[in-house]
């Protein structure tokens, strides 16, 4: 059974990849969107840190932002193209 609260706070600690979120039948559409949105935010934060020469704590759960955004698109959530070009969205 998925710890939904943990998944919404730290998706990479619960799922091996973003596609596992999509494939999980026990999660509602809203929960999937929440989890993937958080994961996208986390990846943006990591990208900012890496640009400042900080290293990722672990390469085990490294997923590209594009992979996460593709999963969100499959759920019908489009990336906001009109927002300012910042890592945080």
Coordinates of N, CA, C and O in Angstrom, one line a residue:
X1 N 0.8 -1.2 0.0 CA 0.0 0.0 0.0 C 0.9 1.2 0.0 O 1.9 1.3 0.7
X2 N 0.5 2.2 -0.8 CA 1.3 3.5 -0.9 C 1.0 4.4 0.3 O -0.2 4.6 0.6
X3 N 2.0 5.0 0.8 CA 1.9 6.0 1.8 C 1.7 7.3 1.0 O 2.6 7.9 0.5
X4 N 0.4 7.7 0.9 CA 0.1 8.9 0.0 C 0.7 10.2 0.5 O 1.2 11.0 -0.3
X5 N 0.8 10.4 1.8 CA 1.4 11.6 2.3 C 2.8 11.7 2.0 O 3.3 12.7 1.6
X6 N 3.5 10.5 2.2 CA 5.0 10.5 1.8 C 5.2 10.7 0.3 O 6.1 11.4 -0.1
X7 N 4.3 10.1 -0.5 CA 4.4 10.2 -1.9 C 4.2 11.7 -2.4 O 4.9 12.1 -3.3
X8 N 3.3 12.4 -1.7 CA 3.1 13.8 -2.1 C 4.2 14.7 -1.6 O 4.4 15.8 -2.2
X9 N 5.0 14.3 -0.6 CA 6.1 15.1 -0.1 C 7.4 14.8 -0.8 O 8.1 15.7 -1.1
X10 N 7.6 13.5 -1.0 CA 8.9 13.0 -1.6 C 8.6 11.9 -2.6 O 8.8 10.7 -2.2
X11 N 8.1 12.2 -3.8 CA 7.7 11.1 -4.7 C 8.8 10.1 -5.0 O 8.6 9.0 -5.2
X12 N 10.0 10.6 -5.2 CA 11.1 9.8 -5.5 C 11.5 8.7 -4.5 O 12.1 7.7 -4.7
X13 N 11.0 9.0 -3.2 CA 11.3 8.0 -2.2 C 10.2 6.9 -2.2 O 10.4 5.8 -1.5
X14 N 9.2 7.1 -2.9 CA 8.1 6.1 -3.0 C 8.0 5.3 -4.3 O 7.8 4.1 -4.4
X15 N 8.3 6.1 -5.4 CA 8.2 5.5 -6.7 C 9.6 5.5 -7.4 O 10.4 6.4 -7.2
X16 N 9.9 4.4 -8.2 CA 11.1 4.3 -8.9 C 11.2 5.2 -10.1 O 12.3 5.6 -10.5
X17 N 10.1 5.6 -10.7 CA 10.1 6.5 -11.8 C 8.7 7.0 -12.0 O 7.7 6.5 -11.4
X18 N 8.5 8.1 -12.7 CA 7.2 8.8 -12.9 C 6.2 7.9 -13.5 O 5.0 8.1 -13.2
X19 N 6.6 7.0 -14.3 CA 5.6 6.1 -15.0 C 4.9 5.2 -14.0 O 3.7 4.8 -14.2
X20 N 5.5 4.9 -12.9 CA 4.9 4.1 -11.8 C 3.7 4.8 -11.2 O 2.7 4.2 -10.8
X21 N 3.8 6.1 -11.2 CA 2.7 6.9 -10.7 C 1.5 6.7 -11.6 O 0.4 6.5 -11.2
X22 N 1.7 6.9 -12.9 CA 0.7 6.7 -13.9 C 0.0 5.3 -13.8 O -1.2 5.2 -14.0
X23 N 0.8 4.3 -13.6 CA 0.3 2.9 -13.7 C -0.3 2.5 -12.4 O -0.9 1.4 -12.4
X24 N -0.2 3.3 -11.3 CA -0.8 2.9 -10.0 C -2.3 3.1 -10.0 O -2.8 4.2 -10.0
X25 N -3.0 2.0 -10.0 CA -4.5 2.0 -10.1 C -5.1 2.5 -8.7 O -6.3 2.8 -8.7
X26 N -4.3 2.4 -7.7 CA -4.9 2.8 -6.4 C -4.9 4.3 -6.1 O -5.5 4.8 -5.2
X27 N -4.3 5.1 -7.0 CA -4.2 6.5 -6.9 C -5.3 7.2 -7.8 O -5.5 6.8 -8.9
X28 N -5.9 8.2 -7.2 CA -6.9 8.9 -8.0 C -6.2 9.8 -9.0 O -4.9 10.0 -8.9
X29 N -6.9 10.3 -10.0 CA -6.3 11.2 -11.0 C -5.7 12.4 -10.2 O -4.6 12.9 -10.6
X30 N -6.4 13.0 -9.3 CA -5.9 14.2 -8.5 C -4.6 13.9 -7.8 O -3.7 14.7 -7.8
X31 N -4.6 12.7 -7.2 CA -3.4 12.3 -6.4 C -2.2 12.2 -7.4 O -1.1 12.6 -7.1
X32 N -2.4 11.6 -8.5 CA -1.3 11.4 -9.5 C -0.8 12.8 -10.0 O 0.4 13.0 -10.0
X33 N -1.7 13.7 -10.2 CA -1.3 15.1 -10.6 C -0.5 15.7 -9.5 O 0.5 16.3 -9.7
X34 N -1.0 15.6 -8.3 CA -0.3 16.2 -7.1 C 1.1 15.7 -7.0 O 2.0 16.4 -6.8
X35 N 1.2 14.4 -7.1 CA 2.5 13.7 -6.9 C 3.5 14.1 -8.0 O 4.6 14.5 -7.8
X36 N 3.0 14.0 -9.2 CA 3.9 14.4 -10.4 C 4.2 15.9 -10.4 O 5.4 16.2 -10.7
X37 N 3.3 16.7 -10.0 CA 3.6 18.2 -9.9 C 4.7 18.4 -8.9 O 5.6 19.2 -9.1
X38 N 4.6 17.8 -7.7 CA 5.6 17.9 -6.7 C 6.9 17.4 -7.2 O 8.0 18.0 -7.0
X39 N 6.9 16.3 -7.9 CA 8.1 15.7 -8.4 C 8.8 16.7 -9.4 O 10.0 16.9 -9.4
X40 N 8.0 17.3 -10.3 CA 8.5 18.3 -11.2 C 9.1 19.5 -10.5 O 10.2 19.9 -10.9
X41 N 8.5 19.9 -9.5 CA 9.0 21.0 -8.7 C 10.3 20.6 -8.1 O 11.3 21.4 -8.1
X42 N 10.4 19.4 -7.5 CA 11.7 19.0 -6.9 C 12.8 18.9 -7.9 O 13.9 19.3 -7.6
X43 N 12.5 18.4 -9.1 CA 13.5 18.3 -10.2 C 14.0 19.7 -10.6 O 15.1 19.9 -10.9
X44 N 13.1 20.7 -10.6 CA 13.5 22.1 -11.0 C 14.4 22.6 -9.9 O 15.4 23.3 -10.2
X45 N 14.1 22.3 -8.6 CA 15.0 22.8 -7.5 C 16.4 22.1 -7.7 O 17.4 22.8 -7.4
X46 N 16.4 20.8 -8.0 CA 17.7 20.1 -8.1 C 18.5 20.7 -9.3 O 19.7 20.9 -9.2
X47 N 17.8 21.0 -10.4 CA 18.5 21.6 -11.5 C 19.1 23.0 -11.2 O 20.2 23.3 -11.6
X48 N 18.4 23.8 -10.4 CA 19.0 25.0 -9.9 C 20.2 24.8 -9.1 O 21.3 25.4 -9.3
X49 N 20.1 23.8 -8.2 CA 21.3 23.5 -7.3 C 22.4 23.0 -8.1 O 23.6 23.4 -7.9
X50 N 22.2 22.2 -9.1 CA 23.3 21.7 -10.0 C 23.9 22.8 -10.8 O 25.1 22.7 -11.0
X51 N 23.1 23.7 -11.2 CA 23.7 24.9 -11.9 C 24.6 25.7 -11.0 O 25.5 26.4 -11.5
X52 N 24.4 25.6 -9.7 CA 25.2 26.3 -8.7 C 26.3 25.4 -8.2 O 26.9 25.6 -7.1
X53 N 26.6 24.4 -9.0 CA 27.7 23.4 -8.7 C 27.5 22.6 -7.4 O 28.4 22.1 -6.8
X54 N 26.2 22.4 -7.0 CA 25.9 21.5 -6.0 C 25.6 20.1 -6.7 O 25.0 20.1 -7.7
X55 N 25.9 19.1 -6.0 CA 25.6 17.8 -6.6 C 24.4 17.1 -6.1 O 24.0 17.4 -4.9
X56 N 23.8 16.3 -6.9 CA 22.6 15.5 -6.5 C 23.0 14.5 -5.4 O 24.0 13.9 -5.6
X57 N 22.2 14.4 -4.4 CA 22.5 13.4 -3.3 C 22.7 12.0 -3.8 O 23.5 11.3 -3.4
X58 N 21.8 11.6 -4.7 CA 21.8 10.3 -5.3 C 21.4 10.3 -6.7 O 20.5 11.0 -7.1
X59 N 22.1 9.5 -7.5 CA 21.8 9.4 -8.9 C 20.7 8.3 -9.1 O 20.2 8.2 -10.2
X60 N 20.4 7.5 -8.1 CA 19.5 6.4 -8.2 C 18.1 6.8 -8.7 O 17.5 6.1 -9.5
X61 N 17.6 7.9 -8.2 CA 16.3 8.4 -8.5 C 16.2 9.6 -9.5 O 15.3 10.4 -9.4
X62 N 17.3 9.7 -10.3 CA 17.3 10.8 -11.2 C 16.4 10.6 -12.4 O 16.5 9.6 -13.1
X63 N 15.5 11.5 -12.5 CA 14.5 11.5 -13.6 C 14.5 12.9 -14.2 O 14.5 13.9 -13.5
X64 N 14.4 12.9 -15.5 CA 14.4 14.2 -16.2 C 13.1 14.9 -16.0 O 12.0 14.3 -15.9
X65 N 13.1 16.2 -16.0 CA 11.9 17.0 -15.9 C 11.0 16.7 -17.1 O 9.8 16.6 -16.9
X66 N 11.6 16.5 -18.2 CA 10.8 16.1 -19.4 C 10.0 14.9 -19.2 O 8.8 14.8 -19.6
X67 N 10.6 13.9 -18.6 CA 9.9 12.6 -18.3 C 8.7 12.8 -17.4 O 7.6 12.3 -17.7
X68 N 8.9 13.6 -16.4 CA 7.8 13.9 -15.5 C 6.7 14.7 -16.2 O 5.5 14.5 -16.0
X69 N 7.1 15.7 -17.0 CA 6.1 16.6 -17.7 C 5.3 15.8 -18.7 O 4.1 16.0 -18.9
X70 N 6.0 14.8 -19.4 CA 5.3 13.9 -20.3 C 4.2 13.1 -19.6 O 3.1 12.9 -20.1
X71 N 4.5 12.6 -18.4 CA 3.5 11.9 -17.6 C 2.3 12.8 -17.2 O 1.2 12.4 -17.2
X72 N 2.6 14.1 -16.8 CA 1.6 15.0 -16.5 C 0.7 15.2 -17.8 O -0.5 15.3 -17.7
X73 N 1.3 15.3 -19.0 CA 0.5 15.5 -20.2 C -0.4 14.3 -20.4 O -1.5 14.5 -20.9
X74 N 0.1 13.1 -20.1 CA -0.8 11.9 -20.3 C -2.0 12.0 -19.4 O -3.0 11.4 -19.6
X75 N -1.9 12.8 -18.3 CA -3.0 13.0 -17.3 C -3.9 14.1 -17.7 O -4.8 14.5 -17.1
X76 N -3.5 14.8 -18.8 CA -4.2 16.0 -19.3 C -3.8 17.3 -18.7 O -4.5 18.3 -18.9
X77 N -2.7 17.3 -18.1 CA -2.2 18.5 -17.5 C -1.1 19.1 -18.4 O -0.1 18.5 -18.6
X78 N -1.4 20.3 -18.9 CA -0.4 20.9 -19.8 C 0.5 21.8 -19.1 O 0.1 22.5 -18.2
X79 N 1.8 21.8 -19.5 CA 2.8 22.7 -18.9 C 2.5 24.1 -19.3 O 2.2 24.4 -20.5
X80 N 2.5 25.1 -18.4 CA 2.2 26.5 -18.7 C 3.3 27.1 -19.5 O 4.4 27.3 -19.0
X81 N 3.1 27.3 -20.8 CA 4.1 27.9 -21.6 C 4.2 29.4 -21.5 O 5.2 30.0 -22.0
X82 N 3.3 30.0 -20.8 CA 3.3 31.5 -20.7 C 3.9 32.0 -19.5 O 4.0 33.2 -19.3
X83 N 4.4 31.1 -18.6 CA 5.0 31.5 -17.4 C 6.4 32.0 -17.6 O 7.0 31.7 -18.6
X84 N 6.9 32.8 -16.6 CA 8.3 33.2 -16.8 C 9.3 32.1 -16.9 O 9.1 31.0 -16.3
X85 N 10.4 32.2 -17.6 CA 11.3 31.1 -17.8 C 12.2 30.9 -16.6 O 13.4 31.2 -16.6
X86 N 11.6 30.5 -15.5 CA 12.4 30.1 -14.3 C 12.4 28.7 -14.1 O 11.5 28.0 -14.5
X87 N 13.3 28.1 -13.3 CA 13.3 26.7 -13.0 C 12.1 26.3 -12.1 O 11.7 25.2 -12.2
X88 N 11.6 27.2 -11.3 CA 10.6 26.9 -10.4 C 9.2 26.9 -11.1 O 8.2 26.6 -10.5
X89 N 9.2 27.3 -12.3 CA 7.9 27.3 -13.1 C 7.3 28.6 -12.9 O 6.3 29.1 -13.0

